[in-house]
């Protein structure tokens, strides 16, 4: 009778040691494969990898195993997990390197393999966090046969690595990127369901997870991510171009759903929404908006509603199948939950999730998007759940939110970070908030009664914006045959009867792009009535590329022969359309982009990469971004490389002061070839954004009229000009006065001031007016002026609370008297600005009719984070949330009546 392997291993261990997990593998040597058992063993906080030989198969007793080697797990251990054929269906190679010894094993993909790899990396991370780069003596293994047993090397020509990696460093292989995000939960529905366990993000610079994310470069389909070696990456890219020769299309059913729940608890059954079809789907992607409207969710991203809605969804999944939770991701009130049917769990890899806030300052997460992506067989899928800007008149803001999500949401675990568009299939769901234009409430109700949805949709903002190419240009949407899903009286099926009487609209939508996607249904679910929105669902048949291993091997071997011949005869060669990029005029928060065309004029595929110069921190300066900064180009093809300049708040002061300039030299490296140098230049236009308070207080004229040399002198505390600032004509900068005066006059009674973002185009106009003084009043909405004020304060080279006083203000934030004394000790211009800002915030709070305490806390946190900034290079002494509370408390002392 066959014995359980874990039990057999445990009986070979001492009582002080415990087998955590084990798996049967094949050890690879030069000429043969030998059956082995790998066991992960725990001993009083230390771990070892025990390698057993199988003396008799099947294993019937503990004596059928014999210990061959022990590898003590510490910082010296390096592990690679890879698929030799570069496909998901192939067996895995599991390689362990320690010092001068290498063991290579072959594992069959399955639950045991996944569990072992996941547990091994959990232990490896734990060892790095606990022991850092130190090594252990592993004296506890002596009873098993002496010192730590390393056994004979199976190096096979591979050199030990210098860092922990999840991907194979050499050889013709494709990496399988294993983290806990790739290991799903137990089957659901299950009342004991827990969240997907992902490796936690740590703050420590020596954390293993950060090393993995920083140093590992996983091989990913349709992306330029493999930098393990030029040959491997080129093979991967060419194989992708011939994908049709070795893949077959298999159809899977995908359910997508979206619901703005208006902060309501999960008090209703969801089967009518999630499980109303006869056939169970193969995959679920369920998105929520306004999951939690509390101040804790908005300010700290904490919410108990996440668990209750997750459980509600789990309980409502189709009973015709068993599902596995892939990933949950939440940002404030936006949450996305993804599941796959149990048979697919081992075909889903490379799971990643990201969030982007598009609220004020591009940071607040009350609006924005959350996304999950993964590889199913050989097709990459990305699901985005978005909540865009509200209000009928803010269509342009919605378009901007969509553009920001597309531009800024990148899956950072890949190198370079992977954008949304670089997936085979994208499903975009959410409360997109597009409304009906030019129609009154009564007109909409009349057309709805007639069932004239096609006529109504002529006035739908999303339809018109798509048609004009301003948003979702490349996405498709199925025919809408259901009534508008917003706005209802909560608890009813009646459209808004409140005083505002909002015009009904199709706010809640599902769109998609990609090949082999067929929408089967698109509907709303009006029986769910706890919110002012109705949930929406769409069912798809998605064609997924499944690898035929036999065909893959044939194409792969053919390619290898061709590449061997080409590499022996040709060197990589490219031609650039220019060697100099001139951005001309560059201004604060005004993006400027140019393209560099890189053409492969040689006979072999080329891998290029922009690399950093010696003593430089990165491959380009912080104000410049390059996309893609590394990629592959096939012979006869070209790549348009986007170079974009964008000066943020943190960069403005150095450019204003002349400590930095818009110039750089880029090094474009061809793997296996030469380096090419590209120069980047431009002229930065000084701005009051990034100028010091003392300089601005001493300028009687707009900044653009001040010579640059004088501006630099005024910004330096060591110059005579700065000393003369004590006699400055202004107590506070005229620019701050202009913005606050405008908000006093037009914005203090606006309920969402400092909560709703402004428009970038209006912020640029406000900047120009402040810099030139060409207009007597500020352009744009009060929200744009409010965001411009925050950006102005964030760009100050020395914050309103001076660096010299920062720590004292944090330490004594709860002592009101001490805080008053500290502000009195600020330099005059800093003290004046602080008091003026606090007086303004008191006025804002005076006009708040309800939830005044929540608004006060929100304003205190926002202004606290901007006014009190730690000096550069100073590490925080408090946890982030406690530090934020100290900053908010300091501000609250001055805005409480």
XYZ file of N, CA and C in Angstrom, residues 241-374:
402
model
N 5.240 36.030 -32.919
C 4.787 36.403 -34.258
C 4.279 35.195 -35.037
N 4.673 33.998 -34.609
C 4.244 32.770 -35.297
C 3.247 31.986 -34.453
N 2.595 32.679 -33.552
C 1.710 32.039 -32.580
C 0.591 31.235 -33.247
N 0.085 31.730 -34.366
C -1.012 31.036 -35.031
C -0.610 29.645 -35.506
N 0.682 29.401 -35.659
C 1.145 28.109 -36.156
C 1.117 27.023 -35.087
N 1.051 27.414 -33.790
C 1.107 26.377 -32.755
C 0.043 26.548 -31.668
N -0.959 27.393 -31.915
C -2.051 27.533 -30.949
C -3.389 27.280 -31.625
N -4.327 26.811 -30.854
C -5.704 26.638 -31.286
C -6.598 27.522 -30.413
N -7.705 27.984 -30.971
C -8.629 28.835 -30.225
C -9.659 27.964 -29.503
N -9.729 28.156 -28.214
C -10.727 27.473 -27.391
C -11.585 28.531 -26.705
N -12.891 28.357 -26.714
C -13.812 29.370 -26.208
C -14.127 29.150 -24.733
N -14.058 30.237 -23.966
C -14.427 30.217 -22.555
C -15.472 31.305 -22.318
N -16.381 31.037 -21.389
C -17.457 31.987 -21.093
C -17.062 32.875 -19.926
N -17.206 34.178 -20.127
C -16.771 35.162 -19.131
C -17.955 36.033 -18.723
N -18.213 36.115 -17.418
C -19.247 36.987 -16.870
C -18.588 38.253 -16.323
N -19.120 39.404 -16.717
C -18.675 40.681 -16.143
C -19.880 41.389 -15.536
N -19.684 42.000 -14.379
C -20.763 42.733 -13.728
C -20.252 43.981 -13.047
N -21.076 45.015 -13.011
C -20.691 46.264 -12.351
C -21.893 46.829 -11.608
N -21.631 47.386 -10.411
C -22.724 47.954 -9.612
C -22.171 49.023 -8.677
N -22.735 50.206 -8.779
C -22.486 51.260 -7.802
C -23.489 51.057 -6.671
N -22.983 50.639 -5.488
C -23.892 50.244 -4.397
C -24.181 51.384 -3.432
N -23.673 52.590 -3.715
C -24.038 53.793 -2.951
C -23.761 53.636 -1.456
N -22.689 52.921 -1.108
C -22.298 52.789 0.290
C -23.172 51.863 1.109
N -24.032 51.093 0.464
C -24.966 50.240 1.200
C -24.293 48.934 1.637
N -24.749 48.353 2.748
C -24.214 47.050 3.166
C -24.722 45.947 2.243
N -24.031 44.820 2.289
C -24.391 43.681 1.433
C -25.573 42.943 2.054
N -26.754 43.507 1.887
C -27.944 43.002 2.581
C -28.895 42.251 1.667
N -28.516 42.055 0.406
C -29.403 41.360 -0.531
C -28.657 40.202 -1.180
N -29.423 39.182 -1.585
C -28.852 38.068 -2.332
C -28.573 38.510 -3.766
N -27.474 38.024 -4.330
C -27.016 38.503 -5.629
C -27.186 37.483 -6.748
N -27.872 36.360 -6.465
C -27.985 35.317 -7.484
C -28.663 35.819 -8.756
N -29.662 36.696 -8.620
C -30.359 37.197 -9.800
C -29.421 37.952 -10.736
N -28.392 38.534 -10.186
C -27.401 39.278 -10.979
C -26.296 38.361 -11.489
N -25.781 37.508 -10.621
C -24.561 36.763 -10.921
C -24.792 35.350 -11.440
N -25.944 34.778 -11.213
C -26.148 33.369 -11.565
C -27.496 33.154 -12.232
N -27.880 34.037 -13.130
C -29.193 33.937 -13.752
C -29.235 33.130 -15.031
N -28.093 32.615 -15.480
C -28.044 31.853 -16.728
C -27.993 30.355 -16.431
N -28.436 29.555 -17.403
C -28.441 28.107 -17.215
C -27.022 27.548 -17.158
N -26.152 28.057 -18.005
C -24.793 27.522 -18.097
C -23.847 28.349 -17.226
N -23.053 27.709 -16.382
C -22.130 28.477 -15.530
C -20.979 29.054 -16.341
N -20.557 30.271 -16.040
C -19.405 30.847 -16.750
C -18.095 30.209 -16.296
N -17.069 30.362 -17.121
C -15.734 29.875 -16.761
C -14.967 30.898 -15.933
N -15.406 32.147 -15.986
C -14.688 33.211 -15.287
C -15.672 34.295 -14.891
N -15.441 34.890 -13.718
C -16.212 36.034 -13.235
C -15.280 37.232 -13.046
N -15.764 38.423 -13.429
C -15.105 39.683 -13.083
C -16.205 40.623 -12.595
N -16.232 40.892 -11.294
C -17.318 41.641 -10.673
C -16.746 42.921 -10.066
N -17.290 44.056 -10.494
C -16.782 45.340 -10.025
C -17.824 46.110 -9.231
N -17.361 46.812 -8.201
C -18.221 47.673 -7.388
C -17.656 49.083 -7.370
N -18.565 50.053 -7.236
C -18.173 51.433 -6.977
C -18.955 51.913 -5.761
N -18.400 52.914 -5.086
C -18.994 53.458 -3.850
C -19.324 52.327 -2.873
N -18.385 51.407 -2.772
C -18.556 50.291 -1.833
C -18.681 50.795 -0.412
N -17.956 51.885 -0.117
C -17.967 52.460 1.226
C -17.794 53.966 1.086
N -18.722 54.729 1.620
C -18.672 56.191 1.527
C -18.174 56.839 2.814
N -17.681 56.042 3.754
C -17.242 56.577 5.043
C -15.926 57.333 4.896
N -15.651 58.186 5.886
C -14.398 58.944 5.859
C -13.197 58.019 6.011
N -13.358 56.865 6.737
C -12.237 55.937 6.894
C -11.828 55.355 5.544
N -12.829 55.047 4.717
C -12.524 54.515 3.389
C -11.848 55.569 2.525
N -12.369 56.808 2.581
C -11.834 57.869 1.728
C -10.436 58.302 2.161
N -10.243 58.410 3.475
C -8.984 58.964 3.966
C -7.910 57.910 4.165
N -8.314 56.702 4.585
C -7.316 55.693 4.942
C -7.434 54.410 4.123
N -8.407 54.363 3.196
C -8.619 53.173 2.375
C -8.920 51.940 3.219
N -9.528 52.144 4.383
C -9.950 51.041 5.241
C -11.459 50.857 5.098
N -11.903 49.603 4.974
C -13.341 49.387 4.848
C -13.720 47.968 5.252
N -14.645 47.823 6.215
C -15.172 46.495 6.536
C -16.109 45.979 5.456
N -16.581 46.867 4.577
C -17.512 46.454 3.535
C -16.848 45.523 2.508
N -15.543 45.604 2.393
C -14.850 44.755 1.423
C -15.142 43.286 1.695
N -15.000 42.863 2.936
C -15.208 41.461 3.275
C -16.658 41.036 3.076
N -17.594 41.896 3.468
C -18.996 41.477 3.395
C -19.482 41.381 1.953
N -19.034 42.306 1.093
C -19.437 42.207 -0.311
C -18.713 41.067 -1.021
N -17.471 40.803 -0.640
C -16.753 39.657 -1.204
C -17.483 38.359 -0.868
N -17.913 38.248 0.378
C -18.639 37.050 0.776
C -19.979 36.950 0.061
N -20.651 38.090 -0.125
C -21.935 38.082 -0.830
C -21.778 37.612 -2.271
N -20.719 38.062 -2.933
C -20.464 37.615 -4.300
C -20.155 36.125 -4.318
N -19.290 35.692 -3.416
C -18.913 34.279 -3.353
C -20.135 33.379 -3.162
N -21.037 33.811 -2.309
C -22.227 33.005 -2.035
C -23.187 32.948 -3.214
N -23.056 33.893 -4.146
C -24.011 33.985 -5.249
C -23.469 33.435 -6.563
N -22.260 32.899 -6.575
C -21.713 32.361 -7.815
C -22.538 31.157 -8.273
N -22.486 30.912 -9.557
C -23.297 29.852 -10.166
C -23.020 28.506 -9.504
N -24.094 27.793 -9.147
C -23.948 26.514 -8.456
C -23.577 25.372 -9.393
N -23.537 25.652 -10.678
C -23.189 24.597 -11.619
C -21.703 24.362 -11.764
N -20.889 25.125 -11.047
C -19.432 24.956 -11.114
C -18.825 25.354 -9.781
N -17.591 24.951 -9.580
C -16.824 25.341 -8.397
C -15.770 26.346 -8.830
N -15.627 27.425 -8.077
C -14.768 28.527 -8.507
C -13.632 28.767 -7.527
N -12.584 29.363 -8.066
C -11.405 29.723 -7.298
C -11.208 31.240 -7.387
N -10.974 31.875 -6.260
C -10.717 33.317 -6.242
C -9.329 33.601 -6.808
N -9.289 34.404 -7.851
C -8.008 34.760 -8.470
C -7.378 35.940 -7.750
N -8.120 37.058 -7.670
C -7.544 38.241 -7.036
C -8.654 39.229 -6.702
N -8.494 39.905 -5.567
C -9.351 41.014 -5.170
C -8.478 42.258 -5.049
N -8.972 43.379 -5.562
C -8.232 44.636 -5.451
C -9.237 45.748 -5.166
N -8.879 46.664 -4.254
C -9.793 47.747 -3.891
C -9.027 49.046 -3.720
N -9.643 50.136 -4.137
C -9.156 51.491 -3.884
C -10.351 52.315 -3.430
N -10.363 52.694 -2.147
C -11.478 53.420 -1.535
C -12.768 52.646 -1.809
N -13.656 53.165 -2.663
C -14.928 52.496 -2.894
C -14.974 51.634 -4.128
N -13.896 51.568 -4.888
C -13.853 50.720 -6.085
C -13.241 49.373 -5.725
N -13.938 48.295 -6.053
C -13.414 46.955 -5.794
C -13.661 46.064 -7.003
N -12.681 45.232 -7.302
C -12.792 44.280 -8.401
C -12.449 42.901 -7.872
N -13.334 41.921 -8.150
C -13.142 40.548 -7.699
C -13.157 39.653 -8.929
N -12.178 38.757 -9.050
C -12.104 37.857 -10.197
C -12.026 36.408 -9.728
N -12.745 35.550 -10.424
C -12.747 34.114 -10.136
C -12.568 33.352 -11.445
N -12.053 32.115 -11.336
C -12.072 31.188 -12.473
C -12.625 29.857 -12.000
N -13.202 29.122 -12.937
C -13.693 27.789 -12.616
C -12.515 26.896 -12.236
N -12.761 25.979 -11.319
C -11.697 25.150 -10.749
C -10.816 24.472 -11.802
N -11.369 23.919 -12.899
C -10.487 23.265 -13.882
C -9.470 24.198 -14.526
N -9.700 25.525 -14.445
C -8.791 26.475 -15.094
C -7.719 27.016 -14.164
N -7.789 26.679 -12.890
C -6.910 27.343 -11.925
C -5.435 27.146 -12.253
N -5.080 25.989 -12.794
C -3.668 25.740 -13.103
C -3.258 26.299 -14.455
N -4.203 26.882 -15.180
C -3.892 27.513 -16.462
C -3.877 29.029 -16.343
N -4.025 29.528 -15.137
C -3.988 30.975 -14.885
C -2.694 31.306 -14.150
N -1.843 32.104 -14.769
C -0.575 32.498 -14.157
C -0.353 33.985 -14.360
N 0.740 34.472 -13.804
C 1.156 35.878 -13.945
C 0.048 36.840 -13.554
N -0.542 36.595 -12.391
C -1.624 37.443 -11.885
C -1.029 38.717 -11.300
N -1.620 39.842 -11.624
C -1.172 41.117 -11.065
C -2.360 42.050 -10.941
N -2.265 43.007 -10.041
C -3.338 43.979 -9.822
C -2.725 45.338 -9.528
N -3.413 46.393 -9.961
C -2.937 47.764 -9.734
C -4.131 48.697 -9.553
N -3.856 49.884 -9.004
C -4.874 50.911 -8.821
C -4.339 52.264 -9.293
N -5.249 53.143 -9.676
C -4.907 54.526 -10.033
C -6.011 55.435 -9.515
N -5.645 56.433 -8.724
C -6.599 57.441 -8.283
C -6.565 58.636 -9.214
N -7.736 59.126 -9.605
C -7.789 60.305 -10.479
C -8.483 61.467 -9.780
N -8.584 61.377 -8.445
C -9.144 62.484 -7.701
C -8.203 63.677 -7.703
N -8.456 64.640 -6.850
C -7.667 65.864 -6.824
C -6.191 65.554 -6.609
N -5.327 66.246 -7.318
C -3.873 66.065 -7.330
C -3.477 64.730 -7.950
N -4.425 64.053 -8.614
C -4.137 62.768 -9.211
C -3.829 61.694 -8.203
N -4.231 61.906 -6.924
C -3.882 60.977 -5.865
C -5.105 60.401 -5.169
N -6.093 61.232 -4.889
C -7.233 60.775 -4.112
C -7.975 59.688 -4.879
N -8.378 58.645 -4.140
C -8.936 57.470 -4.783
C -10.445 57.394 -4.801
N -11.126 58.523 -4.585
C -12.587 58.478 -4.687
C -13.037 58.297 -6.127
N -12.186 58.628 -7.077
C -12.414 58.335 -8.490
C -11.131 57.736 -9.051
N -11.283 56.943 -10.115
C -10.103 56.317 -10.702
C -10.429 54.926 -11.202
N -9.468 54.019 -11.077
C -9.667 52.671 -11.587
C -8.844 51.648 -10.848
N -9.326 50.412 -10.831
C -8.590 49.261 -10.311
C -8.587 48.200 -11.412
N -7.556 47.392 -11.471
C -7.444 46.430 -12.568
C -6.762 45.156 -12.100
N -7.152 44.061 -12.724
C -6.523 42.751 -12.530
C -6.178 42.207 -13.906
N -5.002 41.622 -14.028
C -4.604 40.983 -15.278
C -4.008 39.612 -14.992
N -4.074 38.730 -15.975
C -3.452 37.417 -15.855
C -3.353 36.788 -17.244
